[in-house]
Amino acid sequence: MAYLDELEDQAVYILREAYRHFRSLCMLWSVGKDSTVMLWLTRKAFFGHVPFPLVHIDTSYKIPAMIEYRDRLAREWGLTMVVGQNRKALADGMNHTRGRMICCGALKTDALRHTLDGSWPRMRMDADGVYREEKNGAPYTGVIVGARADEEGSRSKERYFSPRDKNSDWDIAEQPPELWNQFKTDFAPGTHVRIHPILDWTEINIWEYIEREKVPITDLYFGNAEGKRYRSLGCDPCTGMIDSTASNPAEIIVDLRRTNVPERAGRAQDKEDPYALEKLRREGYM
Amino acid sequence: MDSAAHETPASGAGRETMNVVIVGHVDHGKSTLVGRLLADTGVLGDGKLEKVQETCRQQGKVFEYAFLLDALEEEQGQGITIDAARVFFRTDLRDYIIIDAPGHIEFLKNMVTGAARAEAAILLIDANEGVRENSRRHGYLLSMLGIRQVIVAVNKIDLVGYDQAVFERIVSEYRAFLAEVDIHPQCFIPVSSREGDFVAARGQNLGWFDGPTILAAMDSLGKKPQTAKLPLRMPVQDVYKFNERGDDRRIIAGRVEAGELRPGDEVLFSPSNKSATIESIEVFSAATPEVIGAGRAAGITLSEQIYVTRGEIMSHVSAPPSVSTKLRANLFWLGRQAMAPGKKYKLKLATMESEVVIDEIHRVLDASELGSRIDKDRVDRHDVADLVLRTRRPIAVDAVADIEATGRFVIVDGYDIAGGGIIREVIDDNQGERRQQSRDRNLAWVGGDVSADQRAEVFGHPASMVMLTGAAGAGKHAVARALERLLCGDRHGAYLLDGKNVHLAAGHASAADRDEQLRNFGEVAHILLDAGLIVISTTNAIQLSSHAGIVTQIAPFEMFITHLGDDPPEDADRVFAAGADPEATAKEIAADLSARGRLRPPA
């Protein structure tokens, strides 16, 4: 059995377990390559359907092409799109010059937390493809996230089903065991569970799968006329491009096998603090 | 071996990947071994080793290979991608994912989590310290986790002067221990991770040893044997109907855990004993395969619309799993609260969940000292037990020696998985014969074209049975009548089945033939349930001391038990005082059914 098949089957199994056990379930979709592969795996698991909403946190600083791509795919695939935003911080002029960790904390972590627990209004795309405000939404008790264990240290300690307490905090030391595809599907009121279907995938696995399945990925990942491309997508001001002419998944795989540069090297917030992502994660950022 | 990682790697998609876990007592040198493996296979990248060595010199520390892991963790994503728990490297043969499992006992649950994902294990023992507590405990757990491919590395052999006698002594002691838990290592290897002897290269110091290096031993491991030759087992994970999305397929989803399936196969669902023919294999954005083998996620449709639910195991008609409520098992416990008799737990086996209690504890072992039997009536944290479990409902299982995936389970205490176990033996719970009769009946049953789902739509609720138990004079019959009135008043399909009526209708059984009377009662109840009704009855109506036989006969329909008075049966869902007000009690039972999704929601 090919290794990509093993990875696919495991992800499909996890997605089906999540759908079965969590009544109020959503999937975080950043429109990056990882969560888009996860979205594709969802269509595999449910035979073409995506039977839960996709939550996108819009910092308003995302690369514009990301938003266009998101809404186009949402219409084509009949996705239930839900968008959350920290309106207050944005009205107050929040941006990365106030400190990248502060900016991420407000526009990502806070927005995510309050969108998930339903305390802030959500924008939901209706049948005509128009976003309309949804107030007093129910909290999501199961949140599917496209984290990969190889991205950075803290993610390697994750389980497939990882409990979060009332404050969305992650207690790394007190995680229950996980074996034989039996996951944590029982949880106390007020808590929720993060679900990680592609935890075992590496960056190269993701691209191998995109190539094999012809997953329609945003072309920001492919080399532009100036010979530059994005390796990791984020907010425009804080995400750098790398020098690469790779114009398709096969060329990207060749590129990646040669490189010694970490995947998130272009993400400025990681440089500000070596433990940036672990901190953001503890506080609830995906 | 050096060449392995330097060459331009071939496309990874076609290469084999193997998960190997490294376990052992704390400080026996796991990180050093991993560091040495990385350094000697050249995965580190140019200058990395020298850089870390230089840093150590500057700080006046003696260089250790374990530092490589720390250094790499700080500079993440080196192409080799290393992190605290998993290390990736490759040989000419295949890609490896090394899972570094914690050696400290406090992290036993993490060790179990890591090891459960592995296909093989390297067990590490410090030559200086010899076999320690966790060397044994980890050996035992590997055995229960089903890991049969084990390499034992006797590490720090340099610290005992490369002494062959020390090595032989440890081998002999540990081999005997592992044999007791049915682990027969591929090989024992004397290793110095620090000096590099027998990790990737043989080195100069162990001339007396003619076995393989760690790396060569890893490459000699086999992938897990395919389970395609075993009987088909596909636990039902879910049943999908995406009608509202314009898709009227009714897809049974699950992972094929053993054997293989093809369209046209005659399949049986256990424990419900429903049978059907596989109509089609369903996939999204892929060519439809002719056969689905073990390990694959599957979706199928059936040619008949039978009522199938999550938790049942699909097999071929000719080779079904066992069905019982009693299991002899070996279990390890990780929960802070001891596992105690009398307490109810949740058992999860494949996709099935059932309430479970301890039926009998045969013995409790301290996993670190196999021979030591502890005389106690509970299973404490980190203990291993040989016990009999009793599930509330009959469940479909296999002995782990026959089929692994349907022969192992976890126990949930409260909200968390607190233990795991393997089934050594499925014990006959005195219902075997009746179960076989029901299976035969269901296989021969002539159904109409209306499915149970359709009936549930007509009535607005699924069929189920409500049984009232209690001593004579407790008021069971009054409650049963009140409940029928209440449900029918709310336009539910309910029917009060009195045992006397069954006797009047099918009066062949002589009054003396109690078994036959009971069987008749169960069969009539089954027909009424098949018709989609909520069937209400009382145990005094059928002169029944135990309702277990009826539960067996009416499966997969569920029985909900309400007891009146003292000494309720273990599986009672609700208990009321004897002589409780019939109307109020009936209302509470209805509310309970409603909460379980067994009644139409109020308009």
mmCIF file of C-alpha atoms in Angstrom, chain A residues 1 3-6 8-10 12-13 16-17 19-21 40 43-51 78 149-150 152-153 156-160 173-189 199-200 202 208 213 257 259-262, chain B residues 10-13 17 76-78 81 83-86 88 97 109-110 112-113 116-117 144-145 223 237-238 240 242 245 247 249 251 253-255 282 284-286 295-299 310 332 334 336 346 348-351 353 408-410 412 415-417 421:
data_model
loop_
_atom_site.group_PDB
_atom_site.id
_atom_site.type_symbol
_atom_site.label_atom_id
_atom_site.label_comp_id
_atom_site.label_asym_id
_atom_site.label_seq_id
_atom_site.Cartn_x
_atom_site.Cartn_y
_atom_site.Cartn_z
ATOM 1 C CA MET A 1 0.000 0.000 0.000
ATOM 2 C CA TYR A 3 2.327 5.709 1.792
ATOM 3 C CA LEU A 4 0.134 8.515 0.411
ATOM 4 C CA ASP A 5 -2.793 6.075 0.467
ATOM 5 C CA GLU A 6 -2.052 5.330 4.118
ATOM 6 C CA GLU A 8 -5.214 9.609 2.960
ATOM 7 C CA ASP A 9 -7.045 6.717 4.600
ATOM 8 C CA GLN A 10 -6.036 7.830 8.066
ATOM 9 C CA VAL A 12 -10.507 10.116 5.982
ATOM 10 C CA TYR A 13 -11.025 7.920 9.033
ATOM 11 C CA ARG A 16 -15.515 10.573 9.601
ATOM 12 C CA GLU A 17 -14.985 10.097 13.346
ATOM 13 C CA TYR A 19 -18.363 14.165 11.789
ATOM 14 C CA ARG A 20 -19.936 11.336 13.723
ATOM 15 C CA HIS A 21 -19.082 12.539 17.205
ATOM 16 C CA TRP A 40 -10.137 17.836 -0.540
ATOM 17 C CA ARG A 43 -14.746 15.544 -0.109
ATOM 18 C CA LYS A 44 -13.072 12.116 -0.303
ATOM 19 C CA ALA A 45 -14.433 11.136 3.106
ATOM 20 C CA PHE A 46 -17.997 12.243 2.340
ATOM 21 C CA PHE A 47 -18.177 11.240 -1.307
ATOM 22 C CA GLY A 48 -18.044 14.708 -2.793
ATOM 23 C CA HIS A 49 -19.808 16.578 0.009
ATOM 24 C CA VAL A 50 -18.518 18.912 2.712
ATOM 25 C CA PRO A 51 -21.100 18.409 5.459
ATOM 26 C CA GLY A 78 -21.135 24.328 -2.450
ATOM 27 C CA ALA A 149 3.501 17.686 13.271
ATOM 28 C CA ASP A 150 6.583 18.597 11.240
ATOM 29 C CA GLU A 152 7.522 23.199 14.258
ATOM 30 C CA GLY A 153 8.234 21.728 17.686
ATOM 31 C CA SER A 156 4.672 17.446 17.205
ATOM 32 C CA LYS A 157 3.174 17.037 20.660
ATOM 33 C CA GLU A 158 -0.371 17.136 19.341
ATOM 34 C CA ARG A 159 -2.830 14.273 19.322
ATOM 35 C CA TYR A 160 -5.254 13.630 16.470
ATOM 36 C CA ALA A 173 1.245 17.476 29.748
ATOM 37 C CA GLU A 174 -2.263 16.221 30.501
ATOM 38 C CA GLN A 175 -3.364 14.845 27.151
ATOM 39 C CA PRO A 176 -5.125 11.489 27.239
ATOM 40 C CA PRO A 177 -3.533 8.532 25.428
ATOM 41 C CA GLU A 178 -4.556 7.842 21.854
ATOM 42 C CA LEU A 179 -4.255 4.369 20.396
ATOM 43 C CA TRP A 180 -5.756 1.985 17.876
ATOM 44 C CA ASN A 181 -7.718 4.766 16.228
ATOM 45 C CA GLN A 182 -9.680 5.396 19.398
ATOM 46 C CA PHE A 183 -9.861 9.111 19.947
ATOM 47 C CA LYS A 184 -11.047 11.550 22.558
ATOM 48 C CA THR A 185 -14.655 12.007 21.553
ATOM 49 C CA ASP A 186 -16.084 12.564 25.028
ATOM 50 C CA PHE A 187 -15.674 16.019 26.481
ATOM 51 C CA ALA A 188 -16.922 18.123 29.355
ATOM 52 C CA PRO A 189 -19.437 20.928 28.744
ATOM 53 C CA LEU A 199 -0.975 15.603 11.636
ATOM 54 C CA ASP A 200 1.339 12.958 10.145
ATOM 55 C CA THR A 202 5.017 16.475 5.869
ATOM 56 C CA GLU A 208 2.867 14.932 -3.551
ATOM 57 C CA GLU A 213 -5.013 14.383 -6.880
ATOM 58 C CA ARG A 257 14.093 18.203 -1.445
ATOM 59 C CA THR A 259 16.347 23.146 0.477
ATOM 60 C CA ASN A 260 17.579 23.479 4.035
ATOM 61 C CA VAL A 261 15.396 26.478 4.763
ATOM 62 C CA PRO A 262 12.447 25.971 7.090
ATOM 63 C CA ALA B 10 13.860 9.514 -5.544
ATOM 64 C CA SER B 11 10.276 10.640 -5.515
ATOM 65 C CA GLY B 12 8.934 9.854 -2.058
ATOM 66 C CA ALA B 13 5.498 8.774 -3.198
ATOM 67 C CA THR B 17 7.756 4.371 4.909
ATOM 68 C CA GLN B 76 13.401 23.600 12.832
ATOM 69 C CA GLY B 77 12.608 22.275 9.435
ATOM 70 C CA GLN B 78 16.062 21.323 8.241
ATOM 71 C CA THR B 81 12.451 17.785 9.702
ATOM 72 C CA ASP B 83 11.106 17.600 16.329
ATOM 73 C CA ALA B 84 10.800 16.439 19.885
ATOM 74 C CA ALA B 85 8.760 13.390 19.114
ATOM 75 C CA ARG B 86 9.473 12.351 15.552
ATOM 76 C CA PHE B 88 12.624 11.474 9.751
ATOM 77 C CA ILE B 97 9.891 7.892 10.976
ATOM 78 C CA LYS B 109 0.372 7.392 28.190
ATOM 79 C CA ASN B 110 2.581 9.238 25.728
ATOM 80 C CA VAL B 112 1.579 4.148 24.513
ATOM 81 C CA THR B 113 0.360 6.835 22.111
ATOM 82 C CA ALA B 116 0.664 2.393 19.031
ATOM 83 C CA ARG B 117 1.518 4.143 15.763
ATOM 84 C CA MET B 144 -0.206 -5.724 24.149
ATOM 85 C CA LEU B 145 0.020 -3.053 21.481
ATOM 86 C CA LYS B 223 6.286 -4.265 6.664
ATOM 87 C CA GLN B 237 -18.194 3.796 10.930
ATOM 88 C CA ASP B 238 -21.262 5.632 9.683
ATOM 89 C CA TYR B 240 -24.458 8.521 4.947
ATOM 90 C CA PHE B 242 -26.792 13.362 1.740
ATOM 91 C CA ARG B 245 -27.511 17.799 -1.207
ATOM 92 C CA ASP B 247 -27.500 12.692 -3.426
ATOM 93 C CA ARG B 249 -27.059 7.115 -2.307
ATOM 94 C CA ILE B 251 -23.467 4.755 1.725
ATOM 95 C CA ALA B 253 -18.678 3.864 5.390
ATOM 96 C CA GLY B 254 -15.905 2.163 7.303
ATOM 97 C CA ARG B 255 -12.369 0.952 7.170
ATOM 98 C CA GLU B 282 -18.335 4.360 -3.885
ATOM 99 C CA PHE B 284 -14.882 10.478 -4.933
ATOM 100 C CA SER B 285 -12.555 11.693 -7.669
ATOM 101 C CA ALA B 286 -10.866 8.348 -8.271
ATOM 102 C CA GLY B 295 -6.386 -0.897 5.705
ATOM 103 C CA ARG B 296 -8.396 1.064 3.166
ATOM 104 C CA ALA B 297 -11.192 3.482 3.933
ATOM 105 C CA ALA B 298 -14.263 2.263 2.112
ATOM 106 C CA GLY B 299 -17.766 3.258 1.124
ATOM 107 C CA ARG B 310 -22.474 2.347 13.453
ATOM 108 C CA PHE B 332 -3.396 -2.046 31.005
ATOM 109 C CA LEU B 334 -3.398 4.468 32.720
ATOM 110 C CA ARG B 336 -5.487 8.260 37.740
ATOM 111 C CA LYS B 346 -17.453 2.797 28.345
ATOM 112 C CA LYS B 348 -14.806 1.250 22.608
ATOM 113 C CA LEU B 349 -13.896 -1.525 20.186
ATOM 114 C CA ALA B 350 -13.421 -0.568 16.537
ATOM 115 C CA THR B 351 -16.438 1.717 16.014
ATOM 116 C CA GLU B 353 -19.301 1.586 22.113
ATOM 117 C CA ARG B 408 -8.660 -4.902 21.030
ATOM 118 C CA PHE B 409 -10.425 -2.110 22.827
ATOM 119 C CA VAL B 410 -10.020 0.942 25.006
ATOM 120 C CA VAL B 412 -13.165 5.349 28.722
ATOM 121 C CA TYR B 415 -14.284 11.827 29.419
ATOM 122 C CA ASP B 416 -10.887 10.230 28.807
ATOM 123 C CA ILE B 417 -9.397 6.997 27.530
ATOM 124 C CA GLY B 421 -6.809 -4.175 26.300
#
